[in-house]
Structure formats: C-alpha cells, structure tokens
Amino acid sequence: MLCGVFSLHQRGYLHLDIKPDNFIVDSNGKIRLTDYGLSQKKKEIISLHDITEGDVSYLSPEVFYQENLNKKEEKSDVFSLGLSILEILFKIELPKNGKLWREMREENFDISSMFNSINNEKQKEYIDLIEKMVCGYKKRKTIDEIFND
C-alpha cells in the first residue's frame, strides 16, 4: 500500500481518495492501488478547496476543515493511507462522524489509545508507523519521509 502511494506521488499525482476499497490484490498476490477518479496532477491543483468528494471516514482534517488548502501536499493522501492501514491491520471500522472521528483529526490524538493493549512488538511497529501518518498536518510525514525512516 505504501509503495503504491509512493509511486503515485513520485509521478507527481495526488490520489485524493485513499481507502481500503481502492486497494486490490492481483492474481500474483500483489497489492495494487485503484480508482484514480479523483486523482489530480500536483502541478495542476490550484487549491484543495473543492476536493471533499472522498469517503468522509478517510478524509484528512485539512481537507475536511479546509485548512492549508492552497498547499500542493501529499500529506492528505498519507493521512488517508494511515487510516486505511489502521482499519485493515486491526480489523476496526472507522467512524464516519462523531466524537472519535473528530478526535482522530486532532493534533495530539494518540492512536494507541484506541487499543487496550498492544499484544506484540509487530503491532507496536505498525502503531508507530500509523502515528507518523495519522496526526496533525505539521507533524505528519510525507510518504518520502516514511520510506526514509
């Protein structure tokens, strides 16, 4: 999933609709990113102001609340990717609204607070990765930074 988004960003595009439904496993067992209907070339985006068509469960706070919208950043895709990974790995259903939905978009939300305990080291590694993606805009890593970490 990370590689698909990384590749898209390297080519100069934003997906703008990252969610589990837009990933498939091909006949060779490889995960593929699909559904480029909302994708836009970064150089052609004037503002993300009108880009609120994606699934509300995965929208980044800056797109939903229309903050930092004049920036041509990949961080909105990274936020959505982090939530997608969280949902898939931990088999949880993300809220479409409500208190938890809002909390997940707050600057200091702690992903690990969603779990009573983290059972093993691998789960902790996943949480550490997701925390770099699902956080406030200023703290959120780009996909390049995630790969360099």
mmCIF file of N, CA and C in Angstrom:
data_model
loop_
_atom_site.group_PDB
_atom_site.id
_atom_site.type_symbol
_atom_site.label_atom_id
_atom_site.label_comp_id
_atom_site.label_asym_id
_atom_site.label_seq_id
_atom_site.Cartn_x
_atom_site.Cartn_y
_atom_site.Cartn_z
ATOM 1 N N MET A 1 0.834 -1.189 0.000
ATOM 2 C CA MET A 1 0.000 0.000 0.000
ATOM 3 C C MET A 1 0.874 1.246 0.000
ATOM 4 N N LEU A 2 1.906 1.211 0.847
ATOM 5 C CA LEU A 2 2.844 2.346 0.893
ATOM 6 C C LEU A 2 3.514 2.551 -0.455
ATOM 7 N N CYS A 3 3.927 1.465 -1.070
ATOM 8 C CA CYS A 3 4.631 1.561 -2.358
ATOM 9 C C CYS A 3 3.734 2.144 -3.446
ATOM 10 N N GLY A 4 2.462 1.772 -3.438
ATOM 11 C CA GLY A 4 1.537 2.306 -4.439
ATOM 12 C C GLY A 4 1.385 3.811 -4.330
ATOM 13 N N VAL A 5 1.210 4.299 -3.124
ATOM 14 C CA VAL A 5 1.059 5.740 -2.917
ATOM 15 C C VAL A 5 2.385 6.452 -3.183
ATOM 16 N N PHE A 6 3.479 5.846 -2.753
ATOM 17 C CA PHE A 6 4.807 6.414 -3.010
ATOM 18 C C PHE A 6 5.020 6.588 -4.516
ATOM 19 N N SER A 7 4.705 5.553 -5.274
ATOM 20 C CA SER A 7 4.890 5.588 -6.724
ATOM 21 C C SER A 7 4.026 6.678 -7.362
ATOM 22 N N LEU A 8 2.799 6.792 -6.927
ATOM 23 C CA LEU A 8 1.905 7.811 -7.463
ATOM 24 C C LEU A 8 2.436 9.212 -7.169
ATOM 25 N N HIS A 9 2.884 9.436 -5.936
ATOM 26 C CA HIS A 9 3.415 10.745 -5.563
ATOM 27 C C HIS A 9 4.708 11.049 -6.324
ATOM 28 N N GLN A 10 5.540 10.041 -6.535
ATOM 29 C CA GLN A 10 6.774 10.244 -7.291
ATOM 30 C C GLN A 10 6.478 10.685 -8.727
ATOM 31 N N ARG A 11 5.350 10.274 -9.244
ATOM 32 C CA ARG A 11 4.947 10.640 -10.604
ATOM 33 C C ARG A 11 4.241 11.997 -10.656
ATOM 34 N N GLY A 12 4.095 12.630 -9.482
ATOM 35 C CA GLY A 12 3.534 13.970 -9.442
ATOM 36 C C GLY A 12 2.025 14.043 -9.284
ATOM 37 N N TYR A 13 1.410 12.972 -8.816
ATOM 38 C CA TYR A 13 -0.036 12.948 -8.652
ATOM 39 C C TYR A 13 -0.441 12.790 -7.197
ATOM 40 N N LEU A 14 -1.634 13.305 -6.875
ATOM 41 C CA LEU A 14 -2.299 13.022 -5.613
ATOM 42 C C LEU A 14 -3.482 12.118 -5.931
ATOM 43 N N HIS A 15 -3.735 11.127 -5.093
ATOM 44 C CA HIS A 15 -4.844 10.205 -5.322
ATOM 45 C C HIS A 15 -6.164 10.820 -4.867
ATOM 46 N N LEU A 16 -6.189 11.351 -3.657
ATOM 47 C CA LEU A 16 -7.310 12.081 -3.078
ATOM 48 C C LEU A 16 -8.533 11.220 -2.739
ATOM 49 N N ASP A 17 -8.377 9.894 -2.786
ATOM 50 C CA ASP A 17 -9.466 9.003 -2.375
ATOM 51 C C ASP A 17 -8.888 7.680 -1.861
ATOM 52 N N ILE A 18 -7.851 7.783 -1.034
ATOM 53 C CA ILE A 18 -7.222 6.586 -0.472
ATOM 54 C C ILE A 18 -8.162 5.985 0.566
ATOM 55 N N LYS A 19 -8.468 4.715 0.395
ATOM 56 C CA LYS A 19 -9.281 3.952 1.348
ATOM 57 C C LYS A 19 -9.098 2.475 1.012
ATOM 58 N N PRO A 20 -9.402 1.594 1.959
ATOM 59 C CA PRO A 20 -9.182 0.159 1.713
ATOM 60 C C PRO A 20 -9.858 -0.358 0.446
ATOM 61 N N ASP A 21 -11.042 0.147 0.140
ATOM 62 C CA ASP A 21 -11.752 -0.312 -1.060
ATOM 63 C C ASP A 21 -10.994 -0.022 -2.353
ATOM 64 N N ASN A 22 -10.051 0.912 -2.304
ATOM 65 C CA ASN A 22 -9.304 1.272 -3.508
ATOM 66 C C ASN A 22 -7.959 0.556 -3.614
ATOM 67 N N PHE A 23 -7.811 -0.516 -2.861
ATOM 68 C CA PHE A 23 -6.659 -1.403 -2.983
ATOM 69 C C PHE A 23 -7.191 -2.791 -3.323
ATOM 70 N N ILE A 24 -6.547 -3.450 -4.254
ATOM 71 C CA ILE A 24 -6.924 -4.817 -4.602
ATOM 72 C C ILE A 24 -5.681 -5.695 -4.568
ATOM 73 N N VAL A 25 -5.899 -6.977 -4.466
ATOM 74 C CA VAL A 25 -4.812 -7.941 -4.566
ATOM 75 C C VAL A 25 -4.936 -8.579 -5.941
ATOM 76 N N ASP A 26 -3.867 -8.471 -6.747
ATOM 77 C CA ASP A 26 -3.931 -9.024 -8.106
ATOM 78 C C ASP A 26 -3.693 -10.535 -8.094
ATOM 79 N N SER A 27 -3.717 -11.141 -9.260
ATOM 80 C CA SER A 27 -3.594 -12.601 -9.365
ATOM 81 C C SER A 27 -2.225 -13.109 -8.929
ATOM 82 N N ASN A 28 -1.250 -12.212 -8.810
ATOM 83 C CA ASN A 28 0.086 -12.589 -8.340
ATOM 84 C C ASN A 28 0.268 -12.317 -6.848
ATOM 85 N N GLY A 29 -0.793 -11.888 -6.184
ATOM 86 C CA GLY A 29 -0.723 -11.621 -4.751
ATOM 87 C C GLY A 29 -0.175 -10.251 -4.397
ATOM 88 N N LYS A 30 -0.009 -9.383 -5.390
ATOM 89 C CA LYS A 30 0.495 -8.028 -5.136
ATOM 90 C C LYS A 30 -0.672 -7.076 -4.889
ATOM 91 N N ILE A 31 -0.464 -6.161 -3.945
ATOM 92 C CA ILE A 31 -1.475 -5.151 -3.649
ATOM 93 C C ILE A 31 -1.336 -4.024 -4.664
ATOM 94 N N ARG A 32 -2.462 -3.645 -5.237
ATOM 95 C CA ARG A 32 -2.484 -2.585 -6.254
ATOM 96 C C ARG A 32 -3.443 -1.478 -5.822
ATOM 97 N N LEU A 33 -3.030 -0.239 -6.061
ATOM 98 C CA LEU A 33 -3.866 0.923 -5.820
ATOM 99 C C LEU A 33 -4.761 1.116 -7.045
ATOM 100 N N THR A 34 -6.052 1.376 -6.818
ATOM 101 C CA THR A 34 -7.001 1.533 -7.924
ATOM 102 C C THR A 34 -7.813 2.810 -7.752
ATOM 103 N N ASP A 35 -8.748 3.019 -8.650
ATOM 104 C CA ASP A 35 -9.720 4.104 -8.634
ATOM 105 C C ASP A 35 -9.046 5.472 -8.578
ATOM 106 N N TYR A 36 -8.659 5.931 -9.729
ATOM 107 C CA TYR A 36 -7.981 7.217 -9.857
ATOM 108 C C TYR A 36 -8.939 8.335 -10.272
ATOM 109 N N GLY A 37 -10.230 8.139 -10.014
ATOM 110 C CA GLY A 37 -11.248 9.094 -10.445
ATOM 111 C C GLY A 37 -11.095 10.491 -9.877
ATOM 112 N N LEU A 38 -10.573 10.615 -8.678
ATOM 113 C CA LEU A 38 -10.376 11.940 -8.075
ATOM 114 C C LEU A 38 -8.928 12.417 -8.171
ATOM 115 N N SER A 39 -8.061 11.581 -8.701
ATOM 116 C CA SER A 39 -6.630 11.917 -8.763
ATOM 117 C C SER A 39 -6.398 13.172 -9.591
ATOM 118 N N GLN A 40 -5.391 13.921 -9.164
ATOM 119 C CA GLN A 40 -5.019 15.137 -9.887
ATOM 120 C C GLN A 40 -3.511 15.289 -9.889
ATOM 121 N N LYS A 41 -3.013 15.871 -10.963
ATOM 122 C CA LYS A 41 -1.595 16.178 -11.050
ATOM 123 C C LYS A 41 -1.316 17.337 -10.094
ATOM 124 N N LYS A 42 -0.282 17.169 -9.256
ATOM 125 C CA LYS A 42 0.017 18.189 -8.241
ATOM 126 C C LYS A 42 0.202 19.568 -8.854
ATOM 127 N N LYS A 43 0.874 19.634 -9.987
ATOM 128 C CA LYS A 43 1.149 20.929 -10.608
ATOM 129 C C LYS A 43 -0.119 21.631 -11.076
ATOM 130 N N GLU A 44 -1.189 20.871 -11.281
ATOM 131 C CA GLU A 44 -2.425 21.449 -11.799
ATOM 132 C C GLU A 44 -3.420 21.814 -10.706
ATOM 133 N N ILE A 45 -3.128 21.461 -9.462
ATOM 134 C CA ILE A 45 -4.034 21.771 -8.360
ATOM 135 C C ILE A 45 -3.768 23.202 -7.906
ATOM 136 N N ILE A 46 -4.777 24.006 -7.994
ATOM 137 C CA ILE A 46 -4.664 25.379 -7.515
ATOM 138 C C ILE A 46 -4.952 25.399 -6.023
ATOM 139 N N SER A 47 -5.990 24.689 -5.620
ATOM 140 C CA SER A 47 -6.391 24.609 -4.224
ATOM 141 C C SER A 47 -7.101 23.284 -4.000
ATOM 142 N N LEU A 48 -6.949 22.736 -2.806
ATOM 143 C CA LEU A 48 -7.681 21.526 -2.458
ATOM 144 C C LEU A 48 -9.085 21.868 -1.969
ATOM 145 N N HIS A 49 -9.466 23.123 -2.069
ATOM 146 C CA HIS A 49 -10.738 23.607 -1.531
ATOM 147 C C HIS A 49 -11.940 22.789 -2.000
ATOM 148 N N ASP A 50 -11.970 22.412 -3.260
ATOM 149 C CA ASP A 50 -13.128 21.708 -3.800
ATOM 150 C C ASP A 50 -12.987 20.195 -3.730
ATOM 151 N N ILE A 51 -11.931 19.701 -3.134
ATOM 152 C CA ILE A 51 -11.698 18.268 -3.088
ATOM 153 C C ILE A 51 -12.199 17.723 -1.763
ATOM 154 N N THR A 52 -13.485 17.489 -1.694
ATOM 155 C CA THR A 52 -14.076 16.894 -0.499
ATOM 156 C C THR A 52 -15.007 15.763 -0.904
ATOM 157 N N GLU A 53 -14.748 15.168 -2.058
ATOM 158 C CA GLU A 53 -15.614 14.113 -2.562
ATOM 159 C C GLU A 53 -15.256 12.740 -2.015
ATOM 160 N N GLY A 54 -14.084 12.576 -1.450
ATOM 161 C CA GLY A 54 -13.669 11.271 -0.966
ATOM 162 C C GLY A 54 -14.518 10.802 0.204
ATOM 163 N N ASP A 55 -14.322 9.557 0.576
ATOM 164 C CA ASP A 55 -15.052 8.966 1.691
ATOM 165 C C ASP A 55 -14.709 9.716 2.968
ATOM 166 N N VAL A 56 -15.725 10.229 3.652
ATOM 167 C CA VAL A 56 -15.531 11.064 4.833
ATOM 168 C C VAL A 56 -14.774 10.331 5.950
ATOM 169 N N SER A 57 -14.851 9.009 5.985
ATOM 170 C CA SER A 57 -14.131 8.241 7.009
ATOM 171 C C SER A 57 -12.625 8.408 6.888
ATOM 172 N N TYR A 58 -12.141 8.715 5.692
ATOM 173 C CA TYR A 58 -10.704 8.752 5.442
ATOM 174 C C TYR A 58 -10.177 10.156 5.126
ATOM 175 N N LEU A 59 -11.057 11.142 5.055
ATOM 176 C CA LEU A 59 -10.614 12.499 4.726
ATOM 177 C C LEU A 59 -9.689 13.043 5.791
ATOM 178 N N SER A 60 -8.639 13.696 5.339
ATOM 179 C CA SER A 60 -7.717 14.334 6.273
ATOM 180 C C SER A 60 -8.382 15.572 6.865
ATOM 181 N N PRO A 61 -7.919 15.991 8.047
ATOM 182 C CA PRO A 61 -8.547 17.162 8.673
ATOM 183 C C PRO A 61 -8.387 18.431 7.839
ATOM 184 N N GLU A 62 -7.255 18.598 7.165
ATOM 185 C CA GLU A 62 -7.068 19.833 6.404
ATOM 186 C C GLU A 62 -7.996 19.905 5.201
ATOM 187 N N VAL A 63 -8.347 18.770 4.625
ATOM 188 C CA VAL A 63 -9.308 18.785 3.525
ATOM 189 C C VAL A 63 -10.712 18.980 4.073
ATOM 190 N N PHE A 64 -11.063 18.227 5.111
ATOM 191 C CA PHE A 64 -12.407 18.330 5.659
ATOM 192 C C PHE A 64 -12.676 19.724 6.227
ATOM 193 N N TYR A 65 -11.738 20.233 7.021
ATOM 194 C CA TYR A 65 -11.928 21.542 7.644
ATOM 195 C C TYR A 65 -11.445 22.682 6.750
ATOM 196 N N GLN A 66 -10.955 22.345 5.574
ATOM 197 C CA GLN A 66 -10.492 23.296 4.573
ATOM 198 C C GLN A 66 -9.421 24.237 5.115
ATOM 199 N N GLU A 67 -8.372 23.598 5.684
ATOM 200 C CA GLU A 67 -7.207 24.321 6.185
ATOM 201 C C GLU A 67 -6.003 23.929 5.338
ATOM 202 N N ASN A 68 -5.049 24.811 5.175
ATOM 203 C CA ASN A 68 -3.831 24.551 4.400
ATOM 204 C C ASN A 68 -4.160 24.098 2.983
ATOM 205 N N LEU A 69 -5.263 24.564 2.436
ATOM 206 C CA LEU A 69 -5.725 24.020 1.169
ATOM 207 C C LEU A 69 -5.003 24.575 -0.048
ATOM 208 N N ASN A 70 -4.225 25.595 0.121
ATOM 209 C CA ASN A 70 -3.503 26.131 -1.023
ATOM 210 C C ASN A 70 -2.173 25.422 -1.224
ATOM 211 N N LYS A 71 -1.866 24.477 -0.367
ATOM 212 C CA LYS A 71 -0.607 23.757 -0.479
ATOM 213 C C LYS A 71 -0.793 22.531 -1.354
ATOM 214 N N LYS A 72 0.195 22.265 -2.182
ATOM 215 C CA LYS A 72 0.161 21.089 -3.050
ATOM 216 C C LYS A 72 0.914 19.975 -2.354
ATOM 217 N N GLU A 73 0.313 19.430 -1.343
ATOM 218 C CA GLU A 73 0.977 18.451 -0.493
ATOM 219 C C GLU A 73 0.412 17.064 -0.691
ATOM 220 N N GLU A 74 1.260 16.088 -0.413
ATOM 221 C CA GLU A 74 0.831 14.695 -0.440
ATOM 222 C C GLU A 74 0.320 14.250 0.927
ATOM 223 N N LYS A 75 0.399 15.107 1.904
ATOM 224 C CA LYS A 75 0.084 14.700 3.269
ATOM 225 C C LYS A 75 -1.369 14.281 3.456
ATOM 226 N N SER A 76 -2.271 14.784 2.636
ATOM 227 C CA SER A 76 -3.670 14.361 2.742
ATOM 228 C C SER A 76 -3.810 12.892 2.380
ATOM 229 N N ASP A 77 -3.120 12.463 1.327
ATOM 230 C CA ASP A 77 -3.113 11.042 0.954
ATOM 231 C C ASP A 77 -2.483 10.199 2.062
ATOM 232 N N VAL A 78 -1.449 10.715 2.687
ATOM 233 C CA VAL A 78 -0.755 9.976 3.745
ATOM 234 C C VAL A 78 -1.684 9.755 4.934
ATOM 235 N N PHE A 79 -2.449 10.768 5.309
ATOM 236 C CA PHE A 79 -3.408 10.624 6.403
ATOM 237 C C PHE A 79 -4.405 9.510 6.085
ATOM 238 N N SER A 80 -4.975 9.557 4.890
ATOM 239 C CA SER A 80 -5.958 8.551 4.475
ATOM 240 C C SER A 80 -5.341 7.166 4.418
ATOM 241 N N LEU A 81 -4.112 7.081 3.971
ATOM 242 C CA LEU A 81 -3.409 5.795 3.922
ATOM 243 C C LEU A 81 -3.199 5.244 5.326
ATOM 244 N N GLY A 82 -2.817 6.107 6.256
ATOM 245 C CA GLY A 82 -2.625 5.677 7.640
ATOM 246 C C GLY A 82 -3.901 5.110 8.236
ATOM 247 N N LEU A 83 -5.026 5.778 7.987
ATOM 248 C CA LEU A 83 -6.302 5.270 8.487
ATOM 249 C C LEU A 83 -6.666 3.942 7.820
ATOM 250 N N SER A 84 -6.363 3.821 6.535
ATOM 251 C CA SER A 84 -6.648 2.574 5.809
ATOM 252 C C SER A 84 -5.847 1.416 6.382
ATOM 253 N N ILE A 85 -4.585 1.664 6.643
ATOM 254 C CA ILE A 85 -3.724 0.623 7.226
ATOM 255 C C ILE A 85 -4.232 0.253 8.614
ATOM 256 N N LEU A 86 -4.590 1.248 9.400
ATOM 257 C CA LEU A 86 -5.135 1.011 10.739
ATOM 258 C C LEU A 86 -6.374 0.115 10.667
ATOM 259 N N GLU A 87 -7.271 0.446 9.781
ATOM 260 C CA GLU A 87 -8.516 -0.308 9.657
ATOM 261 C C GLU A 87 -8.263 -1.754 9.224
ATOM 262 N N ILE A 88 -7.382 -1.943 8.280
ATOM 263 C CA ILE A 88 -7.109 -3.287 7.764
ATOM 264 C C ILE A 88 -6.360 -4.133 8.786
ATOM 265 N N LEU A 89 -5.281 -3.603 9.341
ATOM 266 C CA LEU A 89 -4.453 -4.393 10.252
ATOM 267 C C LEU A 89 -5.157 -4.761 11.543
ATOM 268 N N PHE A 90 -5.944 -3.829 12.076
ATOM 269 C CA PHE A 90 -6.558 -4.058 13.372
ATOM 270 C C PHE A 90 -8.044 -4.418 13.268
ATOM 271 N N LYS A 91 -8.505 -4.581 12.023
ATOM 272 C CA LYS A 91 -9.884 -5.032 11.778
ATOM 273 C C LYS A 91 -10.903 -4.198 12.560
ATOM 274 N N ILE A 92 -10.797 -2.899 12.388
ATOM 275 C CA ILE A 92 -11.748 -1.998 13.031
ATOM 276 C C ILE A 92 -12.516 -1.253 11.948
ATOM 277 N N GLU A 93 -13.683 -0.785 12.296
ATOM 278 C CA GLU A 93 -14.454 0.036 11.374
ATOM 279 C C GLU A 93 -14.305 1.487 11.799
ATOM 280 N N LEU A 94 -13.856 2.311 10.890
ATOM 281 C CA LEU A 94 -13.664 3.723 11.206
ATOM 282 C C LEU A 94 -14.993 4.452 11.261
ATOM 283 N N PRO A 95 -15.091 5.415 12.161
ATOM 284 C CA PRO A 95 -16.340 6.182 12.242
ATOM 285 C C PRO A 95 -16.468 7.142 11.062
ATOM 286 N N LYS A 96 -17.694 7.425 10.665
ATOM 287 C CA LYS A 96 -17.962 8.402 9.607
ATOM 288 C C LYS A 96 -18.255 9.780 10.183
ATOM 289 N N ASN A 97 -18.466 9.828 11.495
ATOM 290 C CA ASN A 97 -18.712 11.097 12.181
ATOM 291 C C ASN A 97 -18.630 10.835 13.681
ATOM 292 N N GLY A 98 -18.916 11.830 14.465
ATOM 293 C CA GLY A 98 -18.961 11.669 15.910
ATOM 294 C C GLY A 98 -17.665 12.015 16.622
ATOM 295 N N LYS A 99 -17.666 11.718 17.915
ATOM 296 C CA LYS A 99 -16.564 12.107 18.791
ATOM 297 C C LYS A 99 -15.232 11.488 18.367
ATOM 298 N N LEU A 100 -15.194 10.169 18.153
ATOM 299 C CA LEU A 100 -13.937 9.524 17.762
ATOM 300 C C LEU A 100 -13.446 10.042 16.416
ATOM 301 N N TRP A 101 -14.366 10.276 15.487
ATOM 302 C CA TRP A 101 -13.982 10.815 14.173
ATOM 303 C C TRP A 101 -13.259 12.144 14.347
ATOM 304 N N ARG A 102 -13.827 13.028 15.180
ATOM 305 C CA ARG A 102 -13.204 14.336 15.421
ATOM 306 C C ARG A 102 -11.870 14.185 16.149
ATOM 307 N N GLU A 103 -11.838 13.319 17.171
ATOM 308 C CA GLU A 103 -10.603 13.116 17.935
ATOM 309 C C GLU A 103 -9.469 12.626 17.051
ATOM 310 N N MET A 104 -9.784 11.756 16.102
ATOM 311 C CA MET A 104 -8.750 11.206 15.221
ATOM 312 C C MET A 104 -8.122 12.281 14.346
ATOM 313 N N ARG A 105 -8.761 13.417 14.224
ATOM 314 C CA ARG A 105 -8.257 14.504 13.401
ATOM 315 C C ARG A 105 -7.662 15.636 14.225
ATOM 316 N N GLU A 106 -7.578 15.429 15.538
ATOM 317 C CA GLU A 106 -6.972 16.439 16.396
ATOM 318 C C GLU A 106 -5.459 16.298 16.398
ATOM 319 N N GLU A 107 -4.802 17.404 16.643
ATOM 320 C CA GLU A 107 -3.340 17.478 16.582
ATOM 321 C C GLU A 107 -2.643 16.442 17.462
ATOM 322 N N ASN A 108 -3.155 16.191 18.645
ATOM 323 C CA ASN A 108 -2.460 15.323 19.596
ATOM 324 C C ASN A 108 -3.151 13.983 19.834
ATOM 325 N N PHE A 109 -3.944 13.512 18.871
ATOM 326 C CA PHE A 109 -4.613 12.226 19.044
ATOM 327 C C PHE A 109 -3.584 11.100 19.113
ATOM 328 N N ASP A 110 -3.778 10.195 20.075
ATOM 329 C CA ASP A 110 -2.875 9.072 20.285
ATOM 330 C C ASP A 110 -3.554 7.801 19.771
ATOM 331 N N ILE A 111 -3.099 7.300 18.627
ATOM 332 C CA ILE A 111 -3.690 6.107 18.011
ATOM 333 C C ILE A 111 -3.698 4.939 18.991
ATOM 334 N N SER A 112 -2.622 4.775 19.742
ATOM 335 C CA SER A 112 -2.530 3.631 20.655
ATOM 336 C C SER A 112 -3.609 3.680 21.738
ATOM 337 N N SER A 113 -4.217 4.856 21.953
ATOM 338 C CA SER A 113 -5.288 4.956 22.938
ATOM 339 C C SER A 113 -6.537 4.188 22.503
ATOM 340 N N MET A 114 -6.608 3.813 21.244
ATOM 341 C CA MET A 114 -7.750 3.055 20.733
ATOM 342 C C MET A 114 -7.692 1.590 21.151
ATOM 343 N N PHE A 115 -6.552 1.159 21.670
ATOM 344 C CA PHE A 115 -6.365 -0.249 21.980
ATOM 345 C C PHE A 115 -6.097 -0.423 23.471
ATOM 346 N N ASN A 116 -6.719 -1.427 24.051
ATOM 347 C CA ASN A 116 -6.495 -1.712 25.468
ATOM 348 C C ASN A 116 -5.060 -2.152 25.708
ATOM 349 N N SER A 117 -4.554 -2.938 24.804
ATOM 350 C CA SER A 117 -3.159 -3.372 24.907
ATOM 351 C C SER A 117 -2.664 -3.724 23.514
ATOM 352 N N ILE A 118 -1.402 -3.558 23.341
ATOM 353 C CA ILE A 118 -0.765 -3.974 22.088
ATOM 354 C C ILE A 118 -0.052 -5.274 22.401
ATOM 355 N N ASN A 119 -0.483 -6.333 21.732
ATOM 356 C CA ASN A 119 -0.089 -7.686 22.109
ATOM 357 C C ASN A 119 1.351 -8.060 21.787
ATOM 358 N N ASN A 120 1.920 -7.462 20.756
ATOM 359 C CA ASN A 120 3.262 -7.892 20.390
ATOM 360 C C ASN A 120 4.049 -6.743 19.766
ATOM 361 N N GLU A 121 5.311 -7.004 19.563
ATOM 362 C CA GLU A 121 6.223 -5.991 19.028
ATOM 363 C C GLU A 121 5.822 -5.558 17.616
ATOM 364 N N LYS A 122 5.319 -6.504 16.806
ATOM 365 C CA LYS A 122 4.920 -6.174 15.438
ATOM 366 C C LYS A 122 3.765 -5.163 15.448
ATOM 367 N N GLN A 123 2.795 -5.371 16.352
ATOM 368 C CA GLN A 123 1.700 -4.416 16.449
ATOM 369 C C GLN A 123 2.212 -3.041 16.849
ATOM 370 N N LYS A 124 3.183 -2.996 17.744
ATOM 371 C CA LYS A 124 3.764 -1.718 18.157
ATOM 372 C C LYS A 124 4.430 -1.024 16.972
ATOM 373 N N GLU A 125 5.125 -1.781 16.137
ATOM 374 C CA GLU A 125 5.745 -1.206 14.936
ATOM 375 C C GLU A 125 4.703 -0.611 14.008
ATOM 376 N N TYR A 126 3.582 -1.314 13.838
ATOM 377 C CA TYR A 126 2.515 -0.797 12.981
ATOM 378 C C TYR A 126 1.924 0.481 13.557
ATOM 379 N N ILE A 127 1.697 0.495 14.861
ATOM 380 C CA ILE A 127 1.160 1.696 15.506
ATOM 381 C C ILE A 127 2.138 2.858 15.327
ATOM 382 N N ASP A 128 3.430 2.605 15.499
ATOM 383 C CA ASP A 128 4.438 3.652 15.307
ATOM 384 C C ASP A 128 4.372 4.216 13.890
ATOM 385 N N LEU A 129 4.209 3.339 12.903
ATOM 386 C CA LEU A 129 4.093 3.771 11.510
ATOM 387 C C LEU A 129 2.828 4.610 11.327
ATOM 388 N N ILE A 130 1.720 4.109 11.809
ATOM 389 C CA ILE A 130 0.438 4.793 11.632
ATOM 390 C C ILE A 130 0.449 6.148 12.323
ATOM 391 N N GLU A 131 1.098 6.252 13.479
ATOM 392 C CA GLU A 131 1.164 7.529 14.191
ATOM 393 C C GLU A 131 1.913 8.604 13.395
ATOM 394 N N LYS A 132 2.816 8.201 12.521
ATOM 395 C CA LYS A 132 3.517 9.161 11.662
ATOM 396 C C LYS A 132 2.608 9.674 10.545
ATOM 397 N N MET A 133 1.517 8.941 10.301
ATOM 398 C CA MET A 133 0.626 9.248 9.198
ATOM 399 C C MET A 133 -0.675 9.895 9.660
ATOM 400 N N VAL A 134 -1.186 9.448 10.793
ATOM 401 C CA VAL A 134 -2.457 9.944 11.310
ATOM 402 C C VAL A 134 -2.158 10.849 12.495
ATOM 403 N N CYS A 135 -1.858 12.076 12.153
ATOM 404 C CA CYS A 135 -1.537 13.089 13.161
ATOM 405 C C CYS A 135 -1.775 14.449 12.521
ATOM 406 N N GLY A 136 -1.504 15.483 13.255
ATOM 407 C CA GLY A 136 -1.696 16.828 12.733
ATOM 408 C C GLY A 136 -0.846 17.087 11.508
ATOM 409 N N TYR A 137 -1.294 18.024 10.716
ATOM 410 C CA TYR A 137 -0.654 18.345 9.436
ATOM 411 C C TYR A 137 0.836 18.652 9.580
ATOM 412 N N LYS A 138 1.193 19.438 10.583
ATOM 413 C CA LYS A 138 2.588 19.846 10.744
ATOM 414 C C LYS A 138 3.493 18.682 11.149
ATOM 415 N N LYS A 139 2.963 17.755 11.961
ATOM 416 C CA LYS A 139 3.751 16.603 12.413
ATOM 417 C C LYS A 139 3.740 15.452 11.403
ATOM 418 N N ARG A 140 2.743 15.424 10.540
ATOM 419 C CA ARG A 140 2.556 14.301 9.621
ATOM 420 C C ARG A 140 3.708 14.200 8.625
ATOM 421 N N LYS A 141 4.170 12.987 8.433
ATOM 422 C CA LYS A 141 5.256 12.722 7.493
ATOM 423 C C LYS A 141 4.720 12.645 6.071
ATOM 424 N N THR A 142 5.574 12.949 5.118
ATOM 425 C CA THR A 142 5.262 12.670 3.721
ATOM 426 C C THR A 142 5.585 11.201 3.472
ATOM 427 N N ILE A 143 5.150 10.682 2.371
ATOM 428 C CA ILE A 143 5.450 9.285 2.043
ATOM 429 C C ILE A 143 6.966 9.096 1.865
ATOM 430 N N ASP A 144 7.642 10.099 1.331
ATOM 431 C CA ASP A 144 9.112 10.041 1.194
ATOM 432 C C ASP A 144 9.780 9.921 2.563
ATOM 433 N N GLU A 145 9.330 10.727 3.517
ATOM 434 C CA GLU A 145 9.901 10.687 4.863
ATOM 435 C C GLU A 145 9.649 9.350 5.539
ATOM 436 N N ILE A 146 8.481 8.776 5.303
ATOM 437 C CA ILE A 146 8.183 7.466 5.883
ATOM 438 C C ILE A 146 9.138 6.415 5.343
ATOM 439 N N PHE A 147 9.389 6.452 4.047
ATOM 440 C CA PHE A 147 10.334 5.486 3.466
ATOM 441 C C PHE A 147 11.758 5.722 3.960
ATOM 442 N N ASN A 148 12.131 6.976 4.195
ATOM 443 C CA ASN A 148 13.473 7.271 4.681
ATOM 444 C C ASN A 148 13.655 6.903 6.139
ATOM 445 N N ASP A 149 12.542 6.873 6.916
ATOM 446 C CA ASP A 149 12.603 6.436 8.317
ATOM 447 C C ASP A 149 12.835 4.941 8.345
#
